[in-house]
mmCIF file of C-alpha atoms in Angstrom:
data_model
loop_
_atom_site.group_PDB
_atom_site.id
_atom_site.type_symbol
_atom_site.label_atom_id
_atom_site.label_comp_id
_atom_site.label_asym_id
_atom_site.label_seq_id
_atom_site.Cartn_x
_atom_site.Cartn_y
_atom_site.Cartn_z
ATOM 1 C CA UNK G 1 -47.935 -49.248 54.030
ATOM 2 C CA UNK G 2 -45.813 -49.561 50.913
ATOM 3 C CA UNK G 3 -42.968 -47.233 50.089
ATOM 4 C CA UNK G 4 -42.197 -45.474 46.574
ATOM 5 C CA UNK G 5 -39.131 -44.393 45.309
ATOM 6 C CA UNK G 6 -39.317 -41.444 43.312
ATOM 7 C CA UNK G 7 -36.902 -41.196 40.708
ATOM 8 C CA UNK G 8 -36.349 -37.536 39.555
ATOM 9 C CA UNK G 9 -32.930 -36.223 39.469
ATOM 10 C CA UNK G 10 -31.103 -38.919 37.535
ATOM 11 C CA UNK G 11 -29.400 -38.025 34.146
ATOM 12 C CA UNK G 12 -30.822 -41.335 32.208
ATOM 13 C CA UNK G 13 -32.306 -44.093 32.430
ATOM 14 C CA UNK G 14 -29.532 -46.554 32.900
ATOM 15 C CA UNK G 15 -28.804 -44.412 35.983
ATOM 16 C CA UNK G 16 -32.200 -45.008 37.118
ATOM 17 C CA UNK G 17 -31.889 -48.321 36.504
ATOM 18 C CA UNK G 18 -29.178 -48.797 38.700
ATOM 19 C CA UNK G 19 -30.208 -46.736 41.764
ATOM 20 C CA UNK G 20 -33.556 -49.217 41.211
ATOM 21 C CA UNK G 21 -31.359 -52.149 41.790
ATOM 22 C CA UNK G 22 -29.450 -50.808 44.453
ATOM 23 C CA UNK G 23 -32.228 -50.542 46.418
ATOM 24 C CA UNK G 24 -34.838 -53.426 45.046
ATOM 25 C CA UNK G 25 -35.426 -55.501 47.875
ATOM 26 C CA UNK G 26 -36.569 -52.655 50.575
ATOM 27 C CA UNK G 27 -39.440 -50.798 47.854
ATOM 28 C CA UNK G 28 -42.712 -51.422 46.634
ATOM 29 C CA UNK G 29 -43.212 -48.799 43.842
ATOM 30 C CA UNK G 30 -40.813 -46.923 41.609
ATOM 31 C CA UNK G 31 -41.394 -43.770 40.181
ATOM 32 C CA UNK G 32 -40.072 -42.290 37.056
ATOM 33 C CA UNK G 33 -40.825 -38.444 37.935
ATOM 34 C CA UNK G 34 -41.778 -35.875 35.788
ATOM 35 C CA UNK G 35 -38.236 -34.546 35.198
ATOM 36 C CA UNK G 36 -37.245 -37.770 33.907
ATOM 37 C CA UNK G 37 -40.342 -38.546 31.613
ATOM 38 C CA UNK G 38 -39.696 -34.619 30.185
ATOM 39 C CA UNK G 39 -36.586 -35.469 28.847
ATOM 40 C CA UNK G 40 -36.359 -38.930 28.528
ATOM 41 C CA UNK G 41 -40.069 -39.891 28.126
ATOM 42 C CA UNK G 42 -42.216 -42.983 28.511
ATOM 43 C CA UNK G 43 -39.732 -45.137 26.949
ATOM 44 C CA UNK G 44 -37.840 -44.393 30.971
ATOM 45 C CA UNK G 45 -41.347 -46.485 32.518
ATOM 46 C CA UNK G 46 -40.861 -49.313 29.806
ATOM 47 C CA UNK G 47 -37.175 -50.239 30.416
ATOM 48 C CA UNK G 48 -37.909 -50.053 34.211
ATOM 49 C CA UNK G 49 -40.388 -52.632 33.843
ATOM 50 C CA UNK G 50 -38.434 -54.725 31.978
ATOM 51 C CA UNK G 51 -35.836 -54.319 34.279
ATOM 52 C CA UNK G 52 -37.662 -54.864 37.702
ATOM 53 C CA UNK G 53 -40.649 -56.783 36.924
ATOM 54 C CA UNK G 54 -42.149 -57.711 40.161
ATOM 55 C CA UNK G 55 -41.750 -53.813 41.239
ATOM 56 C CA UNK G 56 -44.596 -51.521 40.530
ATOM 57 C CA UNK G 57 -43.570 -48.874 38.110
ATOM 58 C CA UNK G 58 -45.534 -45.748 38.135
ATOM 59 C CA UNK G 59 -45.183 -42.779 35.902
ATOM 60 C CA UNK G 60 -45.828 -39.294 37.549
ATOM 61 C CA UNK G 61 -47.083 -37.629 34.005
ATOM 62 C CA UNK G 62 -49.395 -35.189 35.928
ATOM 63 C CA UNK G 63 -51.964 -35.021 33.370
ATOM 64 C CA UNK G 64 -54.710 -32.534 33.368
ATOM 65 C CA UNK G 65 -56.641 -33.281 29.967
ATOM 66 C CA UNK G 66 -56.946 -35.928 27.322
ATOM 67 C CA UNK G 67 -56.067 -38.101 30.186
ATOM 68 C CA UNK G 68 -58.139 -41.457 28.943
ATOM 69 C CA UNK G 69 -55.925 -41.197 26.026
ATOM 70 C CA UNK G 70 -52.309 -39.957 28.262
ATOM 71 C CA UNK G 71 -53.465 -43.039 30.643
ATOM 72 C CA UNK G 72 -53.719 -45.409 27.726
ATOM 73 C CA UNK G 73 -50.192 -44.472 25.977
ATOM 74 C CA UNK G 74 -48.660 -45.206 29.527
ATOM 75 C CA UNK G 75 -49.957 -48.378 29.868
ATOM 76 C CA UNK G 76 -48.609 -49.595 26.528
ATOM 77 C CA UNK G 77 -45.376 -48.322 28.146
ATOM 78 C CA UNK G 78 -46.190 -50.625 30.933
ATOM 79 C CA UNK G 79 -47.181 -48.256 33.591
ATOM 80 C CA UNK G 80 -49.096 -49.740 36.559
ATOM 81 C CA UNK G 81 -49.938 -46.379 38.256
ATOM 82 C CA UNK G 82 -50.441 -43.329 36.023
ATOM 83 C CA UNK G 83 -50.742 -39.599 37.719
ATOM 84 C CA UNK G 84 -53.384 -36.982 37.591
ATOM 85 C CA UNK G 85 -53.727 -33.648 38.712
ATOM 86 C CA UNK G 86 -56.623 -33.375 41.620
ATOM 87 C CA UNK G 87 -57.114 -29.732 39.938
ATOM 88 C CA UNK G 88 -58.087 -31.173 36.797
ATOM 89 C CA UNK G 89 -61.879 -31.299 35.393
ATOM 90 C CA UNK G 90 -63.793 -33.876 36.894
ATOM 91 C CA UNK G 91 -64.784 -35.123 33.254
ATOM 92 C CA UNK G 92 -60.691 -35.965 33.061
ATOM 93 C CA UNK G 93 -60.416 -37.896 36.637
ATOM 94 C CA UNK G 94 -63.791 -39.900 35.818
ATOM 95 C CA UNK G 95 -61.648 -40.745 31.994
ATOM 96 C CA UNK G 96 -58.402 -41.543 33.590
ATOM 97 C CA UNK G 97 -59.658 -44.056 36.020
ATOM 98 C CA UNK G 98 -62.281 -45.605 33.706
ATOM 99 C CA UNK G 99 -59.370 -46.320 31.313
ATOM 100 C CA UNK G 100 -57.067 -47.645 33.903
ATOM 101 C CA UNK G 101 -59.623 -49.820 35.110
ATOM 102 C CA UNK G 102 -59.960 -50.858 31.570
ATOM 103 C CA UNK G 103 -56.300 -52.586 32.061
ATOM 104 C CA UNK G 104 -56.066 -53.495 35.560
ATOM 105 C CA UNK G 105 -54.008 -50.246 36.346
ATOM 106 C CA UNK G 106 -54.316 -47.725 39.005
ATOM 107 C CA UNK G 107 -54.707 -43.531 39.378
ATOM 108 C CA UNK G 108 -53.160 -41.483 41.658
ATOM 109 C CA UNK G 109 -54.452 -38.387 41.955
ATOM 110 C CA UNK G 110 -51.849 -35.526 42.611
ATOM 111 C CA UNK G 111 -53.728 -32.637 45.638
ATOM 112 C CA UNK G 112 -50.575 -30.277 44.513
ATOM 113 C CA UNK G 113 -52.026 -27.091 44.373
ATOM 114 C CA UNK G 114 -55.288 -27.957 45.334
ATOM 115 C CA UNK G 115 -56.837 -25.508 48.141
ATOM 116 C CA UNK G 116 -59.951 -27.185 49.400
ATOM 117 C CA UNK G 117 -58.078 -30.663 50.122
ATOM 118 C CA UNK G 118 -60.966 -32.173 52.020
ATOM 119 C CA UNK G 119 -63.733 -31.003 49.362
ATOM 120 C CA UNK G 120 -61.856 -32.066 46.646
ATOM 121 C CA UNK G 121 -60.581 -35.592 48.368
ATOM 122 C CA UNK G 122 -64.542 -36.695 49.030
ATOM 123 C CA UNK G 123 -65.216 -35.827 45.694
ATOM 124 C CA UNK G 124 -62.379 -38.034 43.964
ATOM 125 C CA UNK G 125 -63.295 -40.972 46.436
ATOM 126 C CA UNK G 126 -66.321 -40.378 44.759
ATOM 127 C CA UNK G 127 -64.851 -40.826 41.448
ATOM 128 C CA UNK G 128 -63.139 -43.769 42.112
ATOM 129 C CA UNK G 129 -59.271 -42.534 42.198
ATOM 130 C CA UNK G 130 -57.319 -45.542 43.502
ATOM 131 C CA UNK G 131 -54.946 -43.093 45.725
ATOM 132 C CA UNK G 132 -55.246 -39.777 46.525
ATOM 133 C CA UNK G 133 -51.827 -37.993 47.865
ATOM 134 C CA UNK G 134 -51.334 -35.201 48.963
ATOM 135 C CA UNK G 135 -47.536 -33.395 48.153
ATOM 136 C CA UNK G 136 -45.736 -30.613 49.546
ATOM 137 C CA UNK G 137 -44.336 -29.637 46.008
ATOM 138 C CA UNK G 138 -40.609 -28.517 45.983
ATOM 139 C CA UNK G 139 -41.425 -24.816 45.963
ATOM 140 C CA UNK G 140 -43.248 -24.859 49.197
ATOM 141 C CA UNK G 141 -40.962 -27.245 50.485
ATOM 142 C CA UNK G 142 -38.645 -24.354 50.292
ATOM 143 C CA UNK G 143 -41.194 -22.483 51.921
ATOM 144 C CA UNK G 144 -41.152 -24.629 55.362
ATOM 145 C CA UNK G 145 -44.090 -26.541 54.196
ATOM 146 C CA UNK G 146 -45.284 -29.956 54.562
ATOM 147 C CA UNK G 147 -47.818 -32.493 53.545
ATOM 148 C CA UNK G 148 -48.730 -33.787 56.837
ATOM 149 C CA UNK G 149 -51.913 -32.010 57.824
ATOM 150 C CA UNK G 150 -53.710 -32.419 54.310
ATOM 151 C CA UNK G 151 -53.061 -35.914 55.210
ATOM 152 C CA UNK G 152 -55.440 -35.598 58.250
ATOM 153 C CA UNK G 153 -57.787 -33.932 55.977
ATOM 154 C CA UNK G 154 -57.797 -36.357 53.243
ATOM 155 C CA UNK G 155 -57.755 -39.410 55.891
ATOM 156 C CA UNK G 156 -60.922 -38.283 57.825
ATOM 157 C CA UNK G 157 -63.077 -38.270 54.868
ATOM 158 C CA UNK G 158 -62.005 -41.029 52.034
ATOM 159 C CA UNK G 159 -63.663 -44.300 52.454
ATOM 160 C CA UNK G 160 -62.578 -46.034 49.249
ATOM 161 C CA UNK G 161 -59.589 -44.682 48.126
ATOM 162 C CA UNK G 162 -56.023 -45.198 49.225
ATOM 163 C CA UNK G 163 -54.086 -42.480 50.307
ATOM 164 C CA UNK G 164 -50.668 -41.654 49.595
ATOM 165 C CA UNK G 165 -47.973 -38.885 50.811
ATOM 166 C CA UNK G 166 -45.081 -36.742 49.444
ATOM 167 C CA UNK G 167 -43.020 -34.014 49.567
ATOM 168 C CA UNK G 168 -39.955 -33.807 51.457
ATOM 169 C CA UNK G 169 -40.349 -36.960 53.144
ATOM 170 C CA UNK G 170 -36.796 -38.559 54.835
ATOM 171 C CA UNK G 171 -36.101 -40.132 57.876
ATOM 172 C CA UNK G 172 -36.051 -37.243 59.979
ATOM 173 C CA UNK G 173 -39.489 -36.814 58.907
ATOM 174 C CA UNK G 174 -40.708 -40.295 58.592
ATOM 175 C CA UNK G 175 -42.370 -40.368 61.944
ATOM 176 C CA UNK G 176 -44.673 -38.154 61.177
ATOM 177 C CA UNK G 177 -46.153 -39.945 58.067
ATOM 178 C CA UNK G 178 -46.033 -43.264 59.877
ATOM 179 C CA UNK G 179 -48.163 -42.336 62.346
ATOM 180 C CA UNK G 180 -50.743 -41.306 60.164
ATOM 181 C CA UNK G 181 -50.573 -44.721 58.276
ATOM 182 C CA UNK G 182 -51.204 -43.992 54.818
ATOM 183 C CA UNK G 183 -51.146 -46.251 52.151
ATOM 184 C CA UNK G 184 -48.505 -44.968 50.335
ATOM 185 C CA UNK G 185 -45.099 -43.063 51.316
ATOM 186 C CA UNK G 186 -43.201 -41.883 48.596
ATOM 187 C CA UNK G 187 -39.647 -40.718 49.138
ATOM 188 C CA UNK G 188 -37.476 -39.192 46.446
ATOM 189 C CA UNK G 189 -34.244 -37.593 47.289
ATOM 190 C CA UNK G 190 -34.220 -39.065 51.163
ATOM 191 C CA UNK G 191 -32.746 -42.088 49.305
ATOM 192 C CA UNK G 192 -31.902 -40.916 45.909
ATOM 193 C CA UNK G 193 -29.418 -38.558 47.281
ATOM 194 C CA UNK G 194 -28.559 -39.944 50.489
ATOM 195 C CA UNK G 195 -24.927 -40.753 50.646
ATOM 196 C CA UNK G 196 -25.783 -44.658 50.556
ATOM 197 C CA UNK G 197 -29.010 -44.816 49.117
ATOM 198 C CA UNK G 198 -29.197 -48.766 49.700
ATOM 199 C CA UNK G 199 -28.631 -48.335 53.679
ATOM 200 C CA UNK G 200 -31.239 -45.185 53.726
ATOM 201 C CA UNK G 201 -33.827 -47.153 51.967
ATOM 202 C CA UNK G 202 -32.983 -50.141 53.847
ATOM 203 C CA UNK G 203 -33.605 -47.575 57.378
ATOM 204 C CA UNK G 204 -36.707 -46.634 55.954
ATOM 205 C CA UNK G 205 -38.240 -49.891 55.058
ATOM 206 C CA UNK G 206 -37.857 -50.575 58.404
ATOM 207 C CA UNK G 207 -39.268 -47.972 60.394
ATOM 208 C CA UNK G 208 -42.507 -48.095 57.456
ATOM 209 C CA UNK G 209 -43.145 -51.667 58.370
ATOM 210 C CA UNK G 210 -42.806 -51.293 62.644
ATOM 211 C CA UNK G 211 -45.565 -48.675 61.791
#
């Protein structure tokens, strides 16, 4: 299991950069989140690479169309995973992962907002998406909601792909994702806004690799 930091809240990218280095040694991926690539654009995935070179650096654009040419900007931006929307056309997932392939990168495929997770999650194995996660998004966080049985779903049914989980995941909740061994647990403000992000991440580096 490797763990992602997702990076949304920060006001720029030096500040991104330097929660990144805080925290280096205890994760595998970093995110720059949508927030982040709305206002500060792919140019945020770039200088992370260049700043953290052995880390993956993966940029959550959420596309939904055009995506062989989205996926093919963010990879001249150095991207090594590139998002799509598990909602989007199936034309779009099939271009998005031929394209990555093209380059040696990977596609997650976002289940936010998708209803029939375990239709949709054979179908994308299908496809070829290199990780399929399934995320609680904030607004249902809010709700009391939580990615942990789509996880089930999407577990009992992939064969290829890797699977990945988000969405309010911290250490209080950390248990519960372990357990279920996915390939992929992405945390965002459970370190990003922790009062010591470097001890949090270091806690849940920990507990990931007991698992």
């Amino acid at each position: 299991m490797k763990l992602q930091l997702a990076i949304d809240l920060v006001k720029d990218i030096p500040e991104a950069i330097e929660l990144v280095e805080e925290v280096k040694e205890y994760i595998d991926v970093v995110e720059l989140g949508t927030p982040v690539l709305n206002r500060e654009g792919l140019q945020a995935v770039k200088e992370v690479k260049e700043a953290f070179p052995d880390l993956q650096v993966l940029a959550d654009e959420k596309l939904i169309d055009a995506t062989d040419f989205e996926v093919g900007q963010a990879v001249d931006y150095k991207a090594d995973i590139i998002t799509v929307l598990g909602v989007s056309e199936d034309a779009s997932i099939k271009g998005a992962v031929e394209e990555a392939k093209k380059h040696g990168k990977e596609i997650l495929v976002d289940m936010i907002a998708v209803r029939d997770v375990e239709t949709r999650a054979k179908e994308l194995d299908e496809m070829g998406a290199d990780y399929i996660c399934v995320h609680t998004g904030y607004d249902l966080q809010a709700q009391g909601k939580s990615p942990f049985e789509d996880l089930k779903k999407v577990k009992k049914v992939v064969k290829k792909s890797k699977t990945a989980i988000a969405g309010g995941i911290k250490l209080e909740t950390l248990k519960d994702a372990v357990e279920q061994k996915p390939d992929l647990i992405i945390v965002g403000g459970g370190i990003a806004s922790a009062d010591n992000p470097k001890e949090a991440a270091r806690k849940i580096s920990e507990i990931i690799k007991q698992g």
